Amino acid sequence: MSTPLLELTGVTRTFGRTTQALRGVDLRVEAGRGVGIVGESGAGKSTLLRLLLALDSPTSGTVTYRGEPLDRRDRSAVRRFRRDVQVVFQDPRSSLDPRQRVGSIVAEPLRSLRVEGDHRARVREVLASVGLDADVVDRYPAQFSGGQRQRIAIARALAPRPSVLVADEPVSALDVSVRRQVVDLLARLRDEHGLTLVLVSHDIAIVGQLCERTVVLHDGVVVEEGATREVLTAPREPYTQRLLAAVPRLPDATPAG
Ligand code: ADP
């Protein structure tokens, strides 16, 4: 088995004395095998995501990146990690700085992560790949619709050429009418850029569109894990069955993987 890009082993994250947000979680993110993390509110999804992004450390257990623990004091190692593992958040209204022009927003990771090369050319390239014209660089986020803003956030994440794109509820804040377009865009980018997607969602149908594997979190514990097709069509756990029954499906949904 090849070395996973990201791996959590026996991870526990406790807040205060009583809240166990994660309890003994094992998770492997392997190159080219997207993982969907599903579960209801409070299941521990955001906590897990913060650990995967090295924004937080586990109370116990280990998190490794390409087989090694990430030393958060090693700034060049952290920069390499941040180039390689990028994130798109739920709400582009809050994740895009309203005072910056789009060109500057999309170039931000190139500047802060000291990526070499022609930043303006890279910005134009990634904007084109998310379906936005080059002239949007001079405009501000408020001049765009929610779906377009999420495209800008996706372009920013792609700019440093990551291997892994972590998406936290990437379409939940969008109008239902544009969700499908953003899901289709993520699917296309995954294929064209060879991205490994880690998708956190309460919506199991979106995971079905984008990820080969699905991990079901409940109360800080992985209660079910497997090929997305199997989890969606033949869930073993009553909790997963309830999740499936509760979530409206995207039209024309066909499970991936
Ligand atoms: P989800 O993203 O699935 O909704 P979270 O990871 O946000 O779940 O939360 C899991 C549990 O951990 C919840 O009980 C939540 O209240 C608690 N929790 C998360 N972050 C913190 C924090 N920073 N301080 C205290 N409790 C937290």
PDB file of C-alpha atoms and ligand atoms in Angstrom:
ATOM      1  CA  MET A   1       0.000   0.000   0.000  1.00  0.00           C
ATOM      2  CA  SER A   2       1.403   3.437  -0.906  1.00  0.00           C
ATOM      3  CA  THR A   3       2.008   6.099   1.717  1.00  0.00           C
ATOM      4  CA  PRO A   4      -1.184   8.081   2.271  1.00  0.00           C
ATOM      5  CA  LEU A   5      -1.127  11.832   1.667  1.00  0.00           C
ATOM      6  CA  LEU A   6      -2.786  12.360   5.033  1.00  0.00           C
ATOM      7  CA  GLU A   7      -3.414   9.887   7.795  1.00  0.00           C
ATOM      8  CA  LEU A   8      -5.047  10.066  11.203  1.00  0.00           C
ATOM      9  CA  THR A   9      -4.369   7.198  13.580  1.00  0.00           C
ATOM     10  CA  GLY A  10      -6.254   6.760  16.834  1.00  0.00           C
ATOM     11  CA  VAL A  11      -7.042  10.446  16.966  1.00  0.00           C
ATOM     12  CA  THR A  12      -8.866  11.928  19.915  1.00  0.00           C
ATOM     13  CA  ARG A  13      -9.678  15.617  20.333  1.00  0.00           C
ATOM     14  CA  THR A  14     -11.111  16.773  23.602  1.00  0.00           C
ATOM     15  CA  PHE A  15     -12.369  20.243  24.482  1.00  0.00           C
ATOM     16  CA  GLY A  16     -12.482  21.109  28.160  1.00  0.00           C
ATOM     17  CA  ARG A  17     -13.105  18.264  30.533  1.00  0.00           C
ATOM     18  CA  THR A  18     -16.163  16.721  28.986  1.00  0.00           C
ATOM     19  CA  THR A  19     -16.438  17.327  25.231  1.00  0.00           C
ATOM     20  CA  GLN A  20     -14.893  14.547  23.195  1.00  0.00           C
ATOM     21  CA  ALA A  21     -15.253  15.893  19.670  1.00  0.00           C
ATOM     22  CA  LEU A  22     -13.310  12.947  18.194  1.00  0.00           C
ATOM     23  CA  ARG A  23     -12.748   9.557  19.777  1.00  0.00           C
ATOM     24  CA  GLY A  24     -10.212   7.151  18.302  1.00  0.00           C
ATOM     25  CA  VAL A  25     -10.572   8.179  14.667  1.00  0.00           C
ATOM     26  CA  ASP A  26      -8.546   6.454  11.935  1.00  0.00           C
ATOM     27  CA  LEU A  27      -8.620   7.983   8.457  1.00  0.00           C
ATOM     28  CA  ARG A  28      -6.458   7.612   5.357  1.00  0.00           C
ATOM     29  CA  VAL A  29      -6.476  10.052   2.468  1.00  0.00           C
ATOM     30  CA  GLU A  30      -4.738   8.376  -0.441  1.00  0.00           C
ATOM     31  CA  ALA A  31      -3.672  10.066  -3.670  1.00  0.00           C
ATOM     32  CA  GLY A  32      -6.474  10.066  -6.191  1.00  0.00           C
ATOM     33  CA  ARG A  33      -9.013   8.546  -3.828  1.00  0.00           C
ATOM     34  CA  GLY A  34     -11.376  11.240  -2.652  1.00  0.00           C
ATOM     35  CA  VAL A  35     -12.894  10.884   0.777  1.00  0.00           C
ATOM     36  CA  GLY A  36     -16.231  12.244   1.875  1.00  0.00           C
ATOM     37  CA  ILE A  37     -16.769  12.853   5.558  1.00  0.00           C
ATOM     38  CA  VAL A  38     -20.442  12.937   6.436  1.00  0.00           C
ATOM     39  CA  GLY A  39     -22.379  13.289   9.641  1.00  0.00           C
ATOM     40  CA  GLU A  40     -24.901  15.514  11.328  1.00  0.00           C
ATOM     41  CA  SER A  41     -24.132  18.785  13.035  1.00  0.00           C
ATOM     42  CA  GLY A  42     -21.961  18.150  16.089  1.00  0.00           C
ATOM     43  CA  ALA A  43     -20.572  14.870  14.726  1.00  0.00           C
ATOM     44  CA  GLY A  44     -17.002  16.196  14.750  1.00  0.00           C
ATOM     45  CA  LYS A  45     -16.555  17.026  11.048  1.00  0.00           C
ATOM     46  CA  SER A  46     -15.081  20.512  11.528  1.00  0.00           C
ATOM     47  CA  THR A  47     -12.752  19.274  14.235  1.00  0.00           C
ATOM     48  CA  LEU A  48     -11.523  16.515  11.934  1.00  0.00           C
ATOM     49  CA  LEU A  49     -11.057  18.991   9.110  1.00  0.00           C
ATOM     50  CA  ARG A  50      -9.005  21.342  11.285  1.00  0.00           C
ATOM     51  CA  LEU A  51      -6.721  18.440  12.184  1.00  0.00           C
ATOM     52  CA  LEU A  52      -6.332  17.449   8.527  1.00  0.00           C
ATOM     53  CA  LEU A  53      -5.429  21.049   7.683  1.00  0.00           C
ATOM     54  CA  ALA A  54      -2.893  21.228  10.543  1.00  0.00           C
ATOM     55  CA  LEU A  55      -4.840  24.106  12.071  1.00  0.00           C
ATOM     56  CA  ASP A  56      -5.191  22.142  15.300  1.00  0.00           C
ATOM     57  CA  SER A  57      -3.436  19.229  17.008  1.00  0.00           C
ATOM     58  CA  PRO A  58      -4.987  16.061  18.413  1.00  0.00           C
ATOM     59  CA  THR A  59      -5.266  15.501  22.152  1.00  0.00           C
ATOM     60  CA  SER A  60      -3.926  12.009  21.488  1.00  0.00           C
ATOM     61  CA  GLY A  61      -3.136   9.934  18.435  1.00  0.00           C
ATOM     62  CA  THR A  62      -1.150  10.997  15.376  1.00  0.00           C
ATOM     63  CA  VAL A  63      -1.679  12.961  12.180  1.00  0.00           C
ATOM     64  CA  THR A  64       0.823  12.405   9.390  1.00  0.00           C
ATOM     65  CA  TYR A  65       1.382  14.116   6.058  1.00  0.00           C
ATOM     66  CA  ARG A  66       3.095  11.945   3.409  1.00  0.00           C
ATOM     67  CA  GLY A  67       4.132   9.540   6.132  1.00  0.00           C
ATOM     68  CA  GLU A  68       5.628  12.052   8.586  1.00  0.00           C
ATOM     69  CA  PRO A  69       4.169  14.138  11.386  1.00  0.00           C
ATOM     70  CA  LEU A  70       4.094  17.804  10.324  1.00  0.00           C
ATOM     71  CA  ASP A  71       6.360  19.909  12.520  1.00  0.00           C
ATOM     72  CA  ARG A  72       4.353  23.105  12.850  1.00  0.00           C
ATOM     73  CA  ARG A  73       7.476  25.028  13.976  1.00  0.00           C
ATOM     74  CA  ASP A  74       9.270  24.242  10.698  1.00  0.00           C
ATOM     75  CA  ARG A  75       8.096  27.140   8.551  1.00  0.00           C
ATOM     76  CA  SER A  76       9.298  25.833   5.226  1.00  0.00           C
ATOM     77  CA  ALA A  77       7.683  22.437   5.936  1.00  0.00           C
ATOM     78  CA  VAL A  78       4.435  24.222   6.816  1.00  0.00           C
ATOM     79  CA  ARG A  79       4.634  26.214   3.557  1.00  0.00           C
ATOM     80  CA  ARG A  80       5.126  23.013   1.560  1.00  0.00           C
ATOM     81  CA  PHE A  81       2.153  21.503   3.359  1.00  0.00           C
ATOM     82  CA  ARG A  82      -0.042  24.555   2.756  1.00  0.00           C
ATOM     83  CA  ARG A  83       0.777  24.561  -0.959  1.00  0.00           C
ATOM     84  CA  ASP A  84      -0.091  20.912  -1.189  1.00  0.00           C
ATOM     85  CA  VAL A  85      -3.251  20.861   0.951  1.00  0.00           C
ATOM     86  CA  GLN A  86      -5.633  23.705   0.174  1.00  0.00           C
ATOM     87  CA  VAL A  87      -9.104  24.434   1.470  1.00  0.00           C
ATOM     88  CA  VAL A  88     -12.398  25.871   0.286  1.00  0.00           C
ATOM     89  CA  PHE A  89     -14.782  26.989   3.012  1.00  0.00           C
ATOM     90  CA  GLN A  90     -18.519  26.950   3.138  1.00  0.00           C
ATOM     91  CA  ASP A  91     -19.359  30.584   2.727  1.00  0.00           C
ATOM     92  CA  PRO A  92     -17.467  32.636   0.135  1.00  0.00           C
ATOM     93  CA  ARG A  93     -19.017  35.793   1.599  1.00  0.00           C
ATOM     94  CA  SER A  94     -16.898  35.432   4.713  1.00  0.00           C
ATOM     95  CA  SER A  95     -13.894  33.653   3.185  1.00  0.00           C
ATOM     96  CA  LEU A  96     -13.141  36.358   0.571  1.00  0.00           C
ATOM     97  CA  ASP A  97     -11.801  39.712   1.797  1.00  0.00           C
ATOM     98  CA  PRO A  98     -14.325  42.294   0.501  1.00  0.00           C
ATOM     99  CA  ARG A  99     -11.659  45.027   0.284  1.00  0.00           C
ATOM    100  CA  GLN A 100      -9.407  43.135  -2.083  1.00  0.00           C
ATOM    101  CA  ARG A 101      -9.785  42.798  -5.819  1.00  0.00           C
ATOM    102  CA  VAL A 102     -10.275  39.291  -7.172  1.00  0.00           C
ATOM    103  CA  GLY A 103      -6.826  39.247  -8.776  1.00  0.00           C
ATOM    104  CA  SER A 104      -5.204  39.937  -5.434  1.00  0.00           C
ATOM    105  CA  ILE A 105      -7.406  37.409  -3.609  1.00  0.00           C
ATOM    106  CA  VAL A 106      -6.546  34.608  -6.010  1.00  0.00           C
ATOM    107  CA  ALA A 107      -2.829  35.493  -5.938  1.00  0.00           C
ATOM    108  CA  GLU A 108      -2.741  35.551  -2.120  1.00  0.00           C
ATOM    109  CA  PRO A 109      -1.570  31.944  -1.574  1.00  0.00           C
ATOM    110  CA  LEU A 110       1.088  32.448  -4.281  1.00  0.00           C
ATOM    111  CA  ARG A 111       2.453  35.415  -2.339  1.00  0.00           C
ATOM    112  CA  SER A 112       2.148  34.054   1.176  1.00  0.00           C
ATOM    113  CA  LEU A 113       3.464  30.599   0.261  1.00  0.00           C
ATOM    114  CA  ARG A 114       6.271  32.097  -1.850  1.00  0.00           C
ATOM    115  CA  VAL A 115       5.361  30.165  -4.974  1.00  0.00           C
ATOM    116  CA  GLU A 116       7.774  30.894  -7.804  1.00  0.00           C
ATOM    117  CA  GLY A 117       6.725  31.919 -11.289  1.00  0.00           C
ATOM    118  CA  ASP A 118       4.472  34.471 -12.945  1.00  0.00           C
ATOM    119  CA  HIS A 119       1.641  35.065 -10.471  1.00  0.00           C
ATOM    120  CA  ARG A 120      -0.507  37.107 -12.845  1.00  0.00           C
ATOM    121  CA  ALA A 121      -0.363  34.410 -15.480  1.00  0.00           C
ATOM    122  CA  ARG A 122      -1.219  31.744 -12.908  1.00  0.00           C
ATOM    123  CA  VAL A 123      -4.188  33.805 -11.678  1.00  0.00           C
ATOM    124  CA  ARG A 124      -5.542  34.113 -15.226  1.00  0.00           C
ATOM    125  CA  GLU A 125      -5.044  30.391 -15.754  1.00  0.00           C
ATOM    126  CA  VAL A 126      -6.932  29.306 -12.626  1.00  0.00           C
ATOM    127  CA  LEU A 127      -9.727  31.817 -13.196  1.00  0.00           C
ATOM    128  CA  ALA A 128     -10.185  30.351 -16.676  1.00  0.00           C
ATOM    129  CA  SER A 129     -10.236  26.841 -15.265  1.00  0.00           C
ATOM    130  CA  VAL A 130     -13.143  27.749 -12.947  1.00  0.00           C
ATOM    131  CA  GLY A 131     -15.009  29.411 -15.809  1.00  0.00           C
ATOM    132  CA  LEU A 132     -14.352  33.100 -15.036  1.00  0.00           C
ATOM    133  CA  ASP A 133     -13.085  35.694 -17.542  1.00  0.00           C
ATOM    134  CA  ALA A 134      -9.680  37.302 -17.047  1.00  0.00           C
ATOM    135  CA  ASP A 135     -11.260  40.759 -16.568  1.00  0.00           C
ATOM    136  CA  VAL A 136     -12.758  39.766 -13.199  1.00  0.00           C
ATOM    137  CA  VAL A 137      -9.335  40.432 -11.605  1.00  0.00           C
ATOM    138  CA  ASP A 138     -10.154  44.131 -11.202  1.00  0.00           C
ATOM    139  CA  ARG A 139     -13.505  43.603  -9.514  1.00  0.00           C
ATOM    140  CA  TYR A 140     -14.455  43.094  -5.865  1.00  0.00           C
ATOM    141  CA  PRO A 141     -16.199  40.030  -4.353  1.00  0.00           C
ATOM    142  CA  ALA A 142     -19.437  41.969  -3.731  1.00  0.00           C
ATOM    143  CA  GLN A 143     -19.868  42.335  -7.486  1.00  0.00           C
ATOM    144  CA  PHE A 144     -20.371  38.584  -7.888  1.00  0.00           C
ATOM    145  CA  SER A 145     -23.136  36.093  -7.167  1.00  0.00           C
ATOM    146  CA  GLY A 146     -22.694  33.418  -4.490  1.00  0.00           C
ATOM    147  CA  GLY A 147     -21.827  30.752  -7.064  1.00  0.00           C
ATOM    148  CA  GLN A 148     -19.266  32.999  -8.750  1.00  0.00           C
ATOM    149  CA  ARG A 149     -17.726  33.855  -5.387  1.00  0.00           C
ATOM    150  CA  GLN A 150     -17.320  30.189  -4.628  1.00  0.00           C
ATOM    151  CA  ARG A 151     -15.595  29.808  -8.027  1.00  0.00           C
ATOM    152  CA  ILE A 152     -13.199  32.577  -6.962  1.00  0.00           C
ATOM    153  CA  ALA A 153     -12.505  30.752  -3.689  1.00  0.00           C
ATOM    154  CA  ILE A 154     -11.873  27.532  -5.635  1.00  0.00           C
ATOM    155  CA  ALA A 155      -9.529  29.372  -8.031  1.00  0.00           C
ATOM    156  CA  ARG A 156      -7.575  30.726  -5.057  1.00  0.00           C
ATOM    157  CA  ALA A 157      -7.261  27.221  -3.604  1.00  0.00           C
ATOM    158  CA  LEU A 158      -6.029  25.815  -6.922  1.00  0.00           C
ATOM    159  CA  ALA A 159      -3.493  28.593  -7.538  1.00  0.00           C
ATOM    160  CA  PRO A 160      -0.552  26.920  -5.721  1.00  0.00           C
ATOM    161  CA  ARG A 161      -1.250  23.588  -7.489  1.00  0.00           C
ATOM    162  CA  PRO A 162      -2.277  21.525  -4.457  1.00  0.00           C
ATOM    163  CA  SER A 163      -2.557  17.732  -4.508  1.00  0.00           C
ATOM    164  CA  VAL A 164      -5.377  17.778  -1.959  1.00  0.00           C
ATOM    165  CA  LEU A 165      -8.395  20.055  -1.929  1.00  0.00           C
ATOM    166  CA  VAL A 166     -10.307  20.025   1.331  1.00  0.00           C
ATOM    167  CA  ALA A 167     -13.802  21.400   0.875  1.00  0.00           C
ATOM    168  CA  ASP A 168     -15.937  22.215   3.887  1.00  0.00           C
ATOM    169  CA  GLU A 169     -19.606  22.175   2.906  1.00  0.00           C
ATOM    170  CA  PRO A 170     -18.662  23.853  -0.389  1.00  0.00           C
ATOM    171  CA  VAL A 171     -22.197  24.309  -1.694  1.00  0.00           C
ATOM    172  CA  SER A 172     -24.324  24.549   1.452  1.00  0.00           C
ATOM    173  CA  ALA A 173     -24.339  28.361   1.477  1.00  0.00           C
ATOM    174  CA  LEU A 174     -25.331  28.576  -2.195  1.00  0.00           C
ATOM    175  CA  ASP A 175     -28.702  28.788  -3.870  1.00  0.00           C
ATOM    176  CA  VAL A 176     -30.028  25.372  -4.774  1.00  0.00           C
ATOM    177  CA  SER A 177     -30.008  26.393  -8.455  1.00  0.00           C
ATOM    178  CA  VAL A 178     -26.211  26.880  -8.559  1.00  0.00           C
ATOM    179  CA  ARG A 179     -25.175  23.998  -6.297  1.00  0.00           C
ATOM    180  CA  ARG A 180     -25.154  21.515  -9.144  1.00  0.00           C
ATOM    181  CA  GLN A 181     -22.855  23.767 -11.227  1.00  0.00           C
ATOM    182  CA  VAL A 182     -20.326  24.037  -8.410  1.00  0.00           C
ATOM    183  CA  VAL A 183     -20.434  20.278  -7.769  1.00  0.00           C
ATOM    184  CA  ASP A 184     -19.889  19.672 -11.501  1.00  0.00           C
ATOM    185  CA  LEU A 185     -17.009  22.150 -11.468  1.00  0.00           C
ATOM    186  CA  LEU A 186     -15.356  20.333  -8.548  1.00  0.00           C
ATOM    187  CA  ALA A 187     -15.767  17.020 -10.374  1.00  0.00           C
ATOM    188  CA  ARG A 188     -14.169  18.426 -13.515  1.00  0.00           C
ATOM    189  CA  LEU A 189     -11.273  20.017 -11.604  1.00  0.00           C
ATOM    190  CA  ARG A 190     -10.697  16.771  -9.717  1.00  0.00           C
ATOM    191  CA  ASP A 191     -10.309  14.946 -13.029  1.00  0.00           C
ATOM    192  CA  GLU A 192      -8.347  17.622 -14.894  1.00  0.00           C
ATOM    193  CA  HIS A 193      -5.916  18.475 -12.101  1.00  0.00           C
ATOM    194  CA  GLY A 194      -5.708  15.000 -10.561  1.00  0.00           C
ATOM    195  CA  LEU A 195      -6.887  16.495  -7.275  1.00  0.00           C
ATOM    196  CA  THR A 196      -7.596  14.364  -4.254  1.00  0.00           C
ATOM    197  CA  LEU A 197     -10.767  15.747  -2.717  1.00  0.00           C
ATOM    198  CA  VAL A 198     -11.606  15.612   0.955  1.00  0.00           C
ATOM    199  CA  LEU A 199     -15.157  16.760   1.212  1.00  0.00           C
ATOM    200  CA  VAL A 200     -16.854  17.505   4.481  1.00  0.00           C
ATOM    201  CA  SER A 201     -20.605  17.581   4.149  1.00  0.00           C
ATOM    202  CA  HIS A 202     -23.823  16.871   5.932  1.00  0.00           C
ATOM    203  CA  ASP A 203     -25.198  16.160   2.453  1.00  0.00           C
ATOM    204  CA  ILE A 204     -24.408  12.592   1.550  1.00  0.00           C
ATOM    205  CA  ALA A 205     -25.657  13.065  -2.035  1.00  0.00           C
ATOM    206  CA  ILE A 206     -22.887  15.564  -2.829  1.00  0.00           C
ATOM    207  CA  VAL A 207     -20.296  13.187  -1.452  1.00  0.00           C
ATOM    208  CA  GLY A 208     -21.813  10.583  -3.763  1.00  0.00           C
ATOM    209  CA  GLN A 209     -21.023  12.810  -6.718  1.00  0.00           C
ATOM    210  CA  LEU A 210     -17.434  13.538  -5.826  1.00  0.00           C
ATOM    211  CA  CYS A 211     -15.743  10.954  -3.602  1.00  0.00           C
ATOM    212  CA  GLU A 212     -14.751   7.313  -4.045  1.00  0.00           C
ATOM    213  CA  ARG A 213     -14.859   6.633  -0.321  1.00  0.00           C
ATOM    214  CA  THR A 214     -17.177   7.763   2.416  1.00  0.00           C
ATOM    215  CA  VAL A 215     -16.572   7.982   6.119  1.00  0.00           C
ATOM    216  CA  VAL A 216     -19.592   8.425   8.365  1.00  0.00           C
ATOM    217  CA  LEU A 217     -18.942  10.250  11.628  1.00  0.00           C
ATOM    218  CA  HIS A 218     -21.336  10.101  14.533  1.00  0.00           C
ATOM    219  CA  ASP A 219     -20.586  11.527  17.943  1.00  0.00           C
ATOM    220  CA  GLY A 220     -16.856  11.710  17.241  1.00  0.00           C
ATOM    221  CA  VAL A 221     -16.603   8.100  16.088  1.00  0.00           C
ATOM    222  CA  VAL A 222     -16.312   6.634  12.582  1.00  0.00           C
ATOM    223  CA  VAL A 223     -19.414   4.423  12.507  1.00  0.00           C
ATOM    224  CA  GLU A 224     -19.176   3.378   8.876  1.00  0.00           C
ATOM    225  CA  GLU A 225     -16.587   3.553   6.121  1.00  0.00           C
ATOM    226  CA  GLY A 226     -16.365   2.146   2.637  1.00  0.00           C
ATOM    227  CA  ALA A 227     -16.759   2.645  -1.082  1.00  0.00           C
ATOM    228  CA  THR A 228     -19.226   5.489  -1.535  1.00  0.00           C
ATOM    229  CA  ARG A 229     -21.378   3.369  -3.829  1.00  0.00           C
ATOM    230  CA  GLU A 230     -21.811   0.784  -1.089  1.00  0.00           C
ATOM    231  CA  VAL A 231     -22.359   3.248   1.723  1.00  0.00           C
ATOM    232  CA  LEU A 232     -25.002   5.039  -0.351  1.00  0.00           C
ATOM    233  CA  THR A 233     -26.806   2.023  -1.689  1.00  0.00           C
ATOM    234  CA  ALA A 234     -26.372  -0.489   1.131  1.00  0.00           C
ATOM    235  CA  PRO A 235     -25.603   1.354   4.373  1.00  0.00           C
ATOM    236  CA  ARG A 236     -24.927  -1.050   7.206  1.00  0.00           C
ATOM    237  CA  GLU A 237     -25.423   1.316  10.115  1.00  0.00           C
ATOM    238  CA  PRO A 238     -28.848   2.565  11.182  1.00  0.00           C
ATOM    239  CA  TYR A 239     -27.268   6.009  11.644  1.00  0.00           C
ATOM    240  CA  THR A 240     -26.183   6.096   7.968  1.00  0.00           C
ATOM    241  CA  GLN A 241     -29.603   4.866   6.903  1.00  0.00           C
ATOM    242  CA  ARG A 242     -31.181   7.756   8.791  1.00  0.00           C
ATOM    243  CA  LEU A 243     -28.774  10.257   7.212  1.00  0.00           C
ATOM    244  CA  LEU A 244     -29.646   8.954   3.767  1.00  0.00           C
ATOM    245  CA  ALA A 245     -33.347   9.143   4.441  1.00  0.00           C
ATOM    246  CA  ALA A 246     -33.097  12.709   5.761  1.00  0.00           C
ATOM    247  CA  VAL A 247     -31.150  14.328   2.931  1.00  0.00           C
ATOM    248  CA  PRO A 248     -32.720  15.522  -0.305  1.00  0.00           C
ATOM    249  CA  ARG A 249     -30.836  14.195  -3.323  1.00  0.00           C
ATOM    250  CA  LEU A 250     -29.364  16.264  -6.091  1.00  0.00           C
ATOM    251  CA  PRO A 251     -31.209  15.708  -9.332  1.00  0.00           C
ATOM    252  CA  ASP A 252     -29.547  13.100 -11.596  1.00  0.00           C
ATOM    253  CA  ALA A 253     -27.281  11.905  -8.776  1.00  0.00           C
ATOM    254  CA  THR A 254     -25.146   8.940  -9.722  1.00  0.00           C
ATOM    255  CA  PRO A 255     -22.698   7.730  -7.100  1.00  0.00           C
ATOM    256  CA  ALA A 256     -18.983   7.935  -7.908  1.00  0.00           C
ATOM    257  CA  GLY A 257     -16.455   5.164  -7.282  1.00  0.00           C
TER     258      GLY A 257
HETATM  259  P1  ADP B   1     -19.560  19.281  13.132  1.00  0.00           P
HETATM  260  O1  ADP B   1     -18.580  20.023  12.273  1.00  0.00           O
HETATM  261  O2  ADP B   1     -19.803  17.887  12.644  1.00  0.00           O
HETATM  262  O3  ADP B   1     -20.835  20.025  13.319  1.00  0.00           O
HETATM  263  P2  ADP B   1     -17.759  19.939  15.318  1.00  0.00           P
HETATM  264  O4  ADP B   1     -16.440  19.328  15.019  1.00  0.00           O
HETATM  265  O5  ADP B   1     -17.937  21.394  15.053  1.00  0.00           O
HETATM  266  O6  ADP B   1     -18.912  19.101  14.581  1.00  0.00           O
HETATM  267  O7  ADP B   1     -18.102  19.716  16.859  1.00  0.00           O
HETATM  268  C1  ADP B   1     -18.017  18.447  17.517  1.00  0.00           C
HETATM  269  C2  ADP B   1     -18.197  18.683  18.998  1.00  0.00           C
HETATM  270  O8  ADP B   1     -17.075  19.394  19.529  1.00  0.00           O
HETATM  271  C3  ADP B   1     -19.424  19.503  19.364  1.00  0.00           C
HETATM  272  O9  ADP B   1     -19.933  19.026  20.567  1.00  0.00           O
HETATM  273  C4  ADP B   1     -18.846  20.903  19.532  1.00  0.00           C
HETATM  274  O10 ADP B   1     -19.638  21.658  20.420  1.00  0.00           O
HETATM  275  C5  ADP B   1     -17.482  20.606  20.132  1.00  0.00           C
HETATM  276  N1  ADP B   1     -16.480  21.628  19.786  1.00  0.00           N
HETATM  277  C6  ADP B   1     -15.967  21.847  18.556  1.00  0.00           C
HETATM  278  N2  ADP B   1     -15.043  22.837  18.589  1.00  0.00           N
HETATM  279  C7  ADP B   1     -14.979  23.255  19.881  1.00  0.00           C
HETATM  280  C8  ADP B   1     -14.219  24.254  20.590  1.00  0.00           C
HETATM  281  N3  ADP B   1     -13.324  25.010  19.955  1.00  0.00           N
HETATM  282  N4  ADP B   1     -14.435  24.392  21.903  1.00  0.00           N
HETATM  283  C9  ADP B   1     -15.325  23.616  22.557  1.00  0.00           C
HETATM  284  N5  ADP B   1     -16.068  22.646  21.975  1.00  0.00           N
HETATM  285  C10 ADP B   1     -15.903  22.475  20.656  1.00  0.00           C
END
